[in-house]
Coordinates of C-alpha atoms (C1' of nucleotides) in Angstrom, one line a residue:
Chain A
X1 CA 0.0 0.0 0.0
X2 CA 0.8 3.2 -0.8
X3 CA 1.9 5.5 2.1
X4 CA -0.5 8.3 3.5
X5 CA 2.1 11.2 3.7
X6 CA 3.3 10.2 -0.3
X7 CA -0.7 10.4 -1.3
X8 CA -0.8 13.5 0.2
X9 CA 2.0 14.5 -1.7
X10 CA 0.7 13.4 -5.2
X11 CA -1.8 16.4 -6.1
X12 CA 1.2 18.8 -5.4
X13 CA 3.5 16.5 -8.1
X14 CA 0.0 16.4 -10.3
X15 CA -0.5 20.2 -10.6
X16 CA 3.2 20.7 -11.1
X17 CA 3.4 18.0 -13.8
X18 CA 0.3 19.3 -15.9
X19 CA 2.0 22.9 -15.3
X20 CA 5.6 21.5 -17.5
X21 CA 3.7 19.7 -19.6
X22 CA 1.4 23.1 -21.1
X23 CA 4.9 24.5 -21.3
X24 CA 5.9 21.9 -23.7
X25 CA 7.8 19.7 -21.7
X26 CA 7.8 15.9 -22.2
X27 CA 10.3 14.7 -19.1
X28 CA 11.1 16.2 -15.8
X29 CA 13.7 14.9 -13.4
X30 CA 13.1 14.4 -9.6
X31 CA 15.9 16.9 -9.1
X32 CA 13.2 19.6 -10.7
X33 CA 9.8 18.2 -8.8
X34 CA 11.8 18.2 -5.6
X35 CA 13.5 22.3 -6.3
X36 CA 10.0 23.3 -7.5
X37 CA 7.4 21.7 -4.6
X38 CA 10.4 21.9 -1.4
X39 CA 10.7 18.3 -1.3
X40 CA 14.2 16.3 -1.3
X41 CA 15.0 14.7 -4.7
X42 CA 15.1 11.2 -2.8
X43 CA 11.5 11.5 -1.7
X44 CA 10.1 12.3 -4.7
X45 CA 11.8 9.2 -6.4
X46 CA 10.4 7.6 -3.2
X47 CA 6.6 9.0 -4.4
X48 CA 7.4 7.9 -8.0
X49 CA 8.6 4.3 -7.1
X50 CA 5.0 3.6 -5.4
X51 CA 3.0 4.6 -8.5
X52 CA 5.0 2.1 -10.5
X53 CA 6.7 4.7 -13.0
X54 CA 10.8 3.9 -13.8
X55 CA 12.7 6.7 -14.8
X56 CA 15.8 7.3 -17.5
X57 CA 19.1 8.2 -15.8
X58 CA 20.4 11.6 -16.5
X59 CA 16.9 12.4 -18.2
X60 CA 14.5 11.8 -15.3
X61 CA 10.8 10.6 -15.9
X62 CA 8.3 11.2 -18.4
X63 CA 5.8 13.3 -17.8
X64 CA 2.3 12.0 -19.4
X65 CA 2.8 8.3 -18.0
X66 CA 3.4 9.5 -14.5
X67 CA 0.4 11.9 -14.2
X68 CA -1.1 8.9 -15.7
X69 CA -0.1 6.6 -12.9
X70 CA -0.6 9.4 -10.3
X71 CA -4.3 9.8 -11.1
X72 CA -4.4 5.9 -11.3
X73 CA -3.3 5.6 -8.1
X74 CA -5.3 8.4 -6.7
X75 CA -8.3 7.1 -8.6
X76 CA -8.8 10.3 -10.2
X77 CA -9.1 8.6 -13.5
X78 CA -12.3 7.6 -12.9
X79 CA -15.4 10.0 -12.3
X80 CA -16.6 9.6 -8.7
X81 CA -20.3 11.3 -7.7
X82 CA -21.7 12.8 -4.6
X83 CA -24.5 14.2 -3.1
X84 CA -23.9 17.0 -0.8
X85 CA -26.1 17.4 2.4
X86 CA -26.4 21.0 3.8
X87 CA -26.5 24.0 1.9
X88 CA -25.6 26.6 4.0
X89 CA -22.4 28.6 3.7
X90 CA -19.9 26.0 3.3
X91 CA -22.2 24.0 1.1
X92 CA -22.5 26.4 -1.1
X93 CA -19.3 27.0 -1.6
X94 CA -18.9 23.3 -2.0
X95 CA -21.8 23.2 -4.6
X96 CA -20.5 25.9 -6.7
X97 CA -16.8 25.3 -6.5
X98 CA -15.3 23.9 -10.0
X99 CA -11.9 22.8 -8.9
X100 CA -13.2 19.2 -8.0
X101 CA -13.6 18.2 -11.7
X102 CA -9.5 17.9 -12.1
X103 CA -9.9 15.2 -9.6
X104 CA -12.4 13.1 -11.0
X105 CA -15.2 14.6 -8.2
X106 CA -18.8 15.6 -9.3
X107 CA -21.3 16.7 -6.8
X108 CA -24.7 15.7 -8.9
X109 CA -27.1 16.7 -6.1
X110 CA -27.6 19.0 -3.2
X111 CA -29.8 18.9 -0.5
X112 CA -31.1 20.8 3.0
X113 CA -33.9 20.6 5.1
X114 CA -34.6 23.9 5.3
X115 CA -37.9 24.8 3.0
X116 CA -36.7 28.3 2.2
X117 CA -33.4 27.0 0.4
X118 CA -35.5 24.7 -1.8
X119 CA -35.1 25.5 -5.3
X120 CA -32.1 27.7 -5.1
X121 CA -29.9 27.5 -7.8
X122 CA -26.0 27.0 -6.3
X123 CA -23.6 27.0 -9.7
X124 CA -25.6 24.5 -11.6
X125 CA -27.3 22.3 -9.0
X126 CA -30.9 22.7 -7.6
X127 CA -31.4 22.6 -3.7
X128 CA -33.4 20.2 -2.8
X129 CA -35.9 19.1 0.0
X130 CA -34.4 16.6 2.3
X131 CA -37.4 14.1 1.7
X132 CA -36.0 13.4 -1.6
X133 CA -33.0 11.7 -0.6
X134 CA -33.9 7.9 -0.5
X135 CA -35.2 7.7 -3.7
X136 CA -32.2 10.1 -5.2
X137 CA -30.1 7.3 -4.1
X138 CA -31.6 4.3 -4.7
X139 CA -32.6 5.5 -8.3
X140 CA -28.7 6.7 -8.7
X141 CA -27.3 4.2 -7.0
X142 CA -24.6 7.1 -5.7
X143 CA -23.1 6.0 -2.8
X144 CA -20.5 8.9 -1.9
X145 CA -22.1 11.8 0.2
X146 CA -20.4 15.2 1.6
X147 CA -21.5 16.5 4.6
X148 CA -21.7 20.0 5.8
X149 CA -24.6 20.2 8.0
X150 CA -23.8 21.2 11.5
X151 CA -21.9 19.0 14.0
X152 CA -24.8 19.1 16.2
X153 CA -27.1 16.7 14.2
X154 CA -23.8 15.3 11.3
X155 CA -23.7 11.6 13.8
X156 CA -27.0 11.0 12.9
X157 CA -27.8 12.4 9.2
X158 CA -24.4 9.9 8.4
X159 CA -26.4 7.2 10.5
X160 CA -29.3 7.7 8.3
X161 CA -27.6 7.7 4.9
X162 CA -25.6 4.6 5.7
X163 CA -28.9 2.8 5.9
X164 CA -29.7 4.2 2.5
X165 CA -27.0 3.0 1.4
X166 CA -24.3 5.4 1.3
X167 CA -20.4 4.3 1.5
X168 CA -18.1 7.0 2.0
X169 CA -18.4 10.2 3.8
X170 CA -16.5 13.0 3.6
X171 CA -17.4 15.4 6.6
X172 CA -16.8 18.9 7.3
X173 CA -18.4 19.0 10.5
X174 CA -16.0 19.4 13.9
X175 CA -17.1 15.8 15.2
X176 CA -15.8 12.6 14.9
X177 CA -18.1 9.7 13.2
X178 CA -19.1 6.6 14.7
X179 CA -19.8 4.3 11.7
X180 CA -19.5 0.7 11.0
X181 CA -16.0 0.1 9.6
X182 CA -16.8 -0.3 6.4
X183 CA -18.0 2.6 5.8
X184 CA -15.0 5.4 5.1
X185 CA -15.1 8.5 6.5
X186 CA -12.6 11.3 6.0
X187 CA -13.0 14.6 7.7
X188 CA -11.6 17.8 6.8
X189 CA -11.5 20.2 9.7
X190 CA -10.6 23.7 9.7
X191 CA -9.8 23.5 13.4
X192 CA -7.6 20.7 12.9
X193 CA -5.3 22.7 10.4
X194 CA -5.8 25.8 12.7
X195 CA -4.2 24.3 15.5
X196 CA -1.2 24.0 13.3
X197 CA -0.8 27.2 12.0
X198 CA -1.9 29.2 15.7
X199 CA 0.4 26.8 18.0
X200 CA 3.5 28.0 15.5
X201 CA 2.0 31.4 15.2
X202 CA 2.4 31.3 19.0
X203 CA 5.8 29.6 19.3
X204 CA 7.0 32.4 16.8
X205 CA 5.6 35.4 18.7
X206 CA 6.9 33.6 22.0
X207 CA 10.6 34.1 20.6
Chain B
X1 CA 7.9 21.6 21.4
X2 CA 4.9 19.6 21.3
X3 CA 4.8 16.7 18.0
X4 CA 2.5 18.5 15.3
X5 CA 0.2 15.0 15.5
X6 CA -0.6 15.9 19.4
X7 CA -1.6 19.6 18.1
X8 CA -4.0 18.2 15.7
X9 CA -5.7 16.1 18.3
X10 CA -6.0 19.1 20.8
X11 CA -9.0 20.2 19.2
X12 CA -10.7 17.0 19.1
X13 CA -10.2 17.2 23.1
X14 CA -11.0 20.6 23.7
X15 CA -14.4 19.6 21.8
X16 CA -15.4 16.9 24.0
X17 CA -13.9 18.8 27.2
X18 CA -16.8 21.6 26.8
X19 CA -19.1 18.8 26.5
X20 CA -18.3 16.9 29.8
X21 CA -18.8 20.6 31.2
X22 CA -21.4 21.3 30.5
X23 CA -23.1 18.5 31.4
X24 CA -21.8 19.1 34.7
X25 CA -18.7 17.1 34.9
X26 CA -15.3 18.4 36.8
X27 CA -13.2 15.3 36.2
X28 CA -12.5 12.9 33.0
X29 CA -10.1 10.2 33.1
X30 CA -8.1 9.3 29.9
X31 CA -9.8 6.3 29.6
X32 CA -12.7 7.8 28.8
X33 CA -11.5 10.8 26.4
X34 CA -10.4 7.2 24.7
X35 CA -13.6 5.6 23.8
X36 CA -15.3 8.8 23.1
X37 CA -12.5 9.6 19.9
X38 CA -11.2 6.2 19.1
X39 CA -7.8 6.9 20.5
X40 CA -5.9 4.8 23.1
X41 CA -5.8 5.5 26.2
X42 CA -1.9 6.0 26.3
X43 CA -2.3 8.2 23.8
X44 CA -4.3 10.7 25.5
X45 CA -2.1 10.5 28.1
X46 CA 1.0 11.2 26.2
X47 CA -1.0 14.2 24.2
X48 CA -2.1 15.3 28.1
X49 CA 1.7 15.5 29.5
X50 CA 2.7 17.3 27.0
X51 CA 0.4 20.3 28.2
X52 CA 1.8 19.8 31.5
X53 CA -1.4 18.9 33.3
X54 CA -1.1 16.0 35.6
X55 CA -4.1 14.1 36.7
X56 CA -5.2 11.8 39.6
X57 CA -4.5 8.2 39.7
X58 CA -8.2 6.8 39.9
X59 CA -9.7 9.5 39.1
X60 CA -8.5 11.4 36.1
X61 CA -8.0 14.7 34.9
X62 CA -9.6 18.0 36.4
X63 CA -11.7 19.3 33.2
X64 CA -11.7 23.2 33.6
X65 CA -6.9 23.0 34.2
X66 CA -7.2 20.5 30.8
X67 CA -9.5 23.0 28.6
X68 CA -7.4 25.9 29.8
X69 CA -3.8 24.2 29.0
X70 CA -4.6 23.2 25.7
X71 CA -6.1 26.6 24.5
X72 CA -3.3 27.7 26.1
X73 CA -0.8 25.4 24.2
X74 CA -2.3 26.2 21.0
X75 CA -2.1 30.1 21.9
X76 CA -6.3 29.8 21.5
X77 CA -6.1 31.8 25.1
X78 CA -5.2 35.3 22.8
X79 CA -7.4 36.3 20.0
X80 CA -6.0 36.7 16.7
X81 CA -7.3 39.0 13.9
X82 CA -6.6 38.6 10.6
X83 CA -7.4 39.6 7.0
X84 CA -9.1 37.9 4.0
X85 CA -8.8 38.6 1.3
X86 CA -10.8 37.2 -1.8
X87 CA -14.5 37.3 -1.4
X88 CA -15.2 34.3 -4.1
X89 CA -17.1 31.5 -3.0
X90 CA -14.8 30.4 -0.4
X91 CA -14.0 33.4 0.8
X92 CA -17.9 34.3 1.2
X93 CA -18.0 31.4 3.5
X94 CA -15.0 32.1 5.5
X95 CA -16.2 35.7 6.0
X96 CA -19.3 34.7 7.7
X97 CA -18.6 31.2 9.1
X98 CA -19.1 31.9 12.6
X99 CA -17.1 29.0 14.1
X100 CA -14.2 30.8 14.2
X101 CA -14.9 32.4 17.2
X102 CA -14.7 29.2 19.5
X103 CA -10.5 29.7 18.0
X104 CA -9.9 32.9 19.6
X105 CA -10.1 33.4 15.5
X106 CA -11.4 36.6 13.8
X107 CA -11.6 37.5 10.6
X108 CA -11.1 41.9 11.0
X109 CA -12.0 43.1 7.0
X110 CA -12.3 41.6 3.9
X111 CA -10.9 42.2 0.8
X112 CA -11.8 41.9 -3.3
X113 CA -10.4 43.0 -6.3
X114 CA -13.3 43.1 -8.0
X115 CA -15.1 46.4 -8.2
X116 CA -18.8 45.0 -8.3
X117 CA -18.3 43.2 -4.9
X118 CA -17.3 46.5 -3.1
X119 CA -19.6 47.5 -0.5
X120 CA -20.8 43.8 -0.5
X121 CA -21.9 43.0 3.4
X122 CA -20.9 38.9 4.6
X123 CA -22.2 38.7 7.7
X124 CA -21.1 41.9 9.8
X125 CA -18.0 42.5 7.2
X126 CA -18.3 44.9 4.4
X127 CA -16.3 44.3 1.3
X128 CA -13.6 46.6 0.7
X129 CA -11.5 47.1 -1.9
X130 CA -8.1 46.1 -2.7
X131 CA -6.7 49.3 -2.9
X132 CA -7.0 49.9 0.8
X133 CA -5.0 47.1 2.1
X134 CA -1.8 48.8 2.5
X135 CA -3.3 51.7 4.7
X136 CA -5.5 49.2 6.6
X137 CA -2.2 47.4 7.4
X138 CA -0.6 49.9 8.5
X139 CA -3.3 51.6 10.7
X140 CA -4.2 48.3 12.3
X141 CA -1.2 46.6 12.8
X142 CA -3.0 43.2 11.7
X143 CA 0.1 40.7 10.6
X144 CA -2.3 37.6 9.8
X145 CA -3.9 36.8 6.2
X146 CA -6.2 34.7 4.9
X147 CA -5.6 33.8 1.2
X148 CA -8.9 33.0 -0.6
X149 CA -8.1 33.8 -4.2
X150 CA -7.1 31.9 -7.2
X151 CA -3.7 30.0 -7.5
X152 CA -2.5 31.4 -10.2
X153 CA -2.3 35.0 -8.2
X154 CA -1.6 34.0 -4.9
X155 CA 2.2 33.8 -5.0
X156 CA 2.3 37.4 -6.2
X157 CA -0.5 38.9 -3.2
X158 CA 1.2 37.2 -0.9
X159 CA 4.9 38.6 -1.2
X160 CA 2.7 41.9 -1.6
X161 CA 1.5 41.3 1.5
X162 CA 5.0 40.0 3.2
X163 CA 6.1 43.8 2.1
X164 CA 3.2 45.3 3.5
X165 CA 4.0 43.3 7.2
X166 CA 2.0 40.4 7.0
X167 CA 3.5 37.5 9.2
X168 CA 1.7 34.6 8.9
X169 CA -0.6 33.3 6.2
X170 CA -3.5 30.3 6.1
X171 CA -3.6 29.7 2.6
X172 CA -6.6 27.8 0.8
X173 CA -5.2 28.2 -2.8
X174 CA -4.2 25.0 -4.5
X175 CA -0.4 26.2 -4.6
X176 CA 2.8 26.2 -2.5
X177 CA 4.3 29.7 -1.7
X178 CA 7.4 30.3 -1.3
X179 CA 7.9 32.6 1.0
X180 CA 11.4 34.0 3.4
X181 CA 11.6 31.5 6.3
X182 CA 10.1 34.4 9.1
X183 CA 7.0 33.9 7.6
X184 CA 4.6 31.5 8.4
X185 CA 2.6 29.7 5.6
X186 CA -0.3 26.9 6.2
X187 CA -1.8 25.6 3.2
X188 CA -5.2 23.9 3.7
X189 CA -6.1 22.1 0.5
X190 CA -8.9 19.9 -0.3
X191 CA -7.1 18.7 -3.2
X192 CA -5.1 17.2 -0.2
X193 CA -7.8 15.8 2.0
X194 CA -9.8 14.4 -0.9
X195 CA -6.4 12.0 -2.3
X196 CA -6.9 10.3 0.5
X197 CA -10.2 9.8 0.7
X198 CA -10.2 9.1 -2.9
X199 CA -6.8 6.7 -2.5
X200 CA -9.1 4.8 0.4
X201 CA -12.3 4.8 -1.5
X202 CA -10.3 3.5 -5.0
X203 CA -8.4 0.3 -2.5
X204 CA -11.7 -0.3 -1.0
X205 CA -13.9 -0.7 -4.2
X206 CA -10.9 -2.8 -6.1
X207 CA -11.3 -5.6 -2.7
Chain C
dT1 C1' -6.3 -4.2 50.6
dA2 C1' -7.8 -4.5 45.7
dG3 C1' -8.3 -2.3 41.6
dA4 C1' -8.4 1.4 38.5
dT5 C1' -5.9 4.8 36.9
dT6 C1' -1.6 7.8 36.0
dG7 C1' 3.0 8.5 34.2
dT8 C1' 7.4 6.8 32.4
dT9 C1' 10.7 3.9 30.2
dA10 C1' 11.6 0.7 26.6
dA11 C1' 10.1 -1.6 22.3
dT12 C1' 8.0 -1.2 18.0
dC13 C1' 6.6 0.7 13.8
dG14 C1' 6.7 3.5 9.8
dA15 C1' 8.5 7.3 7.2
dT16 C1' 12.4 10.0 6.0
dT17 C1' 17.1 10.5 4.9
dA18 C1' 21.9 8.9 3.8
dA19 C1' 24.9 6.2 1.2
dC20 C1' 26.1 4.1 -2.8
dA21 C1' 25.9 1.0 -6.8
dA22 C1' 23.7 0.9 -11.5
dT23 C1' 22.7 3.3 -15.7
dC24 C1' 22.8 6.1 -19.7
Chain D
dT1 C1' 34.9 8.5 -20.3
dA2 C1' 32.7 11.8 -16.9
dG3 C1' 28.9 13.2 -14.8
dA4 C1' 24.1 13.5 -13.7
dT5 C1' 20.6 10.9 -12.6
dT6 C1' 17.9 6.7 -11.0
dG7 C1' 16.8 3.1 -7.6
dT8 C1' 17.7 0.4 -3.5
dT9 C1' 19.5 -0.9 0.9
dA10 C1' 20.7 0.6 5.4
dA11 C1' 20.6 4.1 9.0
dT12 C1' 18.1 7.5 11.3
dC13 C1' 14.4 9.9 13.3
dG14 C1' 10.0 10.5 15.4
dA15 C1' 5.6 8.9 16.9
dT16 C1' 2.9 5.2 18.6
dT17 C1' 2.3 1.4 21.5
dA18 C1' 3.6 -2.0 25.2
dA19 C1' 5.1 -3.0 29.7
dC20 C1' 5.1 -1.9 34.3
dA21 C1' 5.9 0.7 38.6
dA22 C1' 3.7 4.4 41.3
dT23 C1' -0.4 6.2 43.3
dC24 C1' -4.8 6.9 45.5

DNA sequence: TAGATTGTTAATCGATTAACAATC
DNA sequence: TAGATTGTTAATCGATTAACAATC
């Protein structure tokens, strides 16, 4: 299996790749990924060695095979399609955001249980009443849902949409999920990443 | 200095803290700040000693010392004010997300460099435009930013912005900054969060 | 006292980094 | 050939986990 800190890597060597290649580049050299993303040259031939892609000595690697095997391994070459629960700030943003798309991600509908937001137009994508959810997914057969609906009531809407069928989560509500394991949840957590940042902030100003 | 994993737990404790609190609890043992967030036990302990809090054999860990050492640890005891600037979709959510608060995180004015958004209210903040950041620097001594704006412009703001005294940024573009070493730089990227998700998701379905 | 819990030291595990042979 | 680069094996580093004494 591939690592978790060389995934996380992979859309910074995926953007960077797609970047040489529109300037007409056909190889790059680990040397060059590792100057241009911070990295050291022996972890990025590290990365590389886990997607499967051999390099040329003195030339490097080629570029369309290894965003190839990048998005491969990511699974980015195939489409993947999500509903979206909550339509509130975040959601919104969410809904009308159109970076997903270079990594294979589609929300195809959104929903919120508040009457007032039905029928609002977000990008492309019609708000929709709550009620509709079980058929949505049992007529899509979508199985991917993101969350951003408040922490307060996220345990139990994810409780809800596992029994309709629903695989994966990804949650942007501050609380942690209590699912059956095989059901994958990732959350991404502005708090989490704040920490970071303000606990260095602080060490910083403390010096 | 305390192991950046142990940071990005703290909020996860600090969470569940407030809740034992409030429902009228003055002592929580690591055992049970365990089950609650699928960590172990020894864990806990480990992220607990490095606040410096000691607890009672048989008893726990006094709740009200715990919550105030951690904020403390993460410098979430001082408020911090900061910039955003971009008032795109993101940005429009950041502005008037509310959960920042609960951070000792504030979010001061908000800036656009498009004309039609000027004047434009997100919750209590009034978009302003770009032109003004300098002065508004200056006057306020603000040294945090928020980067909401595209990646192909966000290397440029931001070493605008180192010029103009900004210290630390949290930046939400898709792109690594580079950036003198006194300055502070968080990306948060759901490019990132989402290739692992995706990577997990992909492994999952091919079983 | 017995038993649950804390706190620390040592062992383990996994990722990063260093060293170096292989290649063009 | 010389030199830049790849790829792998071994060493290092840091965090997690196990083991166990100390405490109430």
């Amino acid at each position: 299996m591939v690592p978790i800190p060389t995934i996380k890597r992979f859309p910074s060597y995926l953007r960077l790749l797609y970047h040489y290649q529109e300037e007409g580049h056909q190889w790059i050299s680990a040397t060059t990924l590792a100057k241009e993303l911070s990295f050291t040259a022996v972890q990025v031939r590290k990365d590389v060695s886990a997607t499967g892609v051999e390099g040329k000595p003195k030339i490097g690697f080629e570029i369309a095979p290894l965003i190839d095997a990048i998005r491969h391994t990511l699974g980015w070459d195939c489409q993947t399609e999500a509903i979206l629960i909550g339509a509130g700030n975040l959601g919104s943003a969410f809904a009308r955001y159109e970076g997903f798309s270079s990594y294979g991600f589609r929300i195809v509908a959104v929903f919120d249980n508040d009457p007032a937001k039905e029928g609002l137009l977000l990008g492309s994508l019609q708000v929709q009443p709550v009620t509709g959810i079980a058929s949505y997914i049992a007529q899509s057969g979508v199985d991917f849902a993101l969350l951003a609906i408040p922490a307060s009531v996220v345990q139990q809407v994810a409780e809800e949409l596992v029994q309709l069928g629903i695989k994966a989560f990804w949650n942007f509500a501050p609380r942690n999920l209590k699912l059956p394991a095989s059901v994958l949840v990732q959350r991404t957590d502005l708090s989490t990443s704040f920490a970071v940042l303000s606990a260095r902030y602080t060490a910083q100003k403390a010096r």
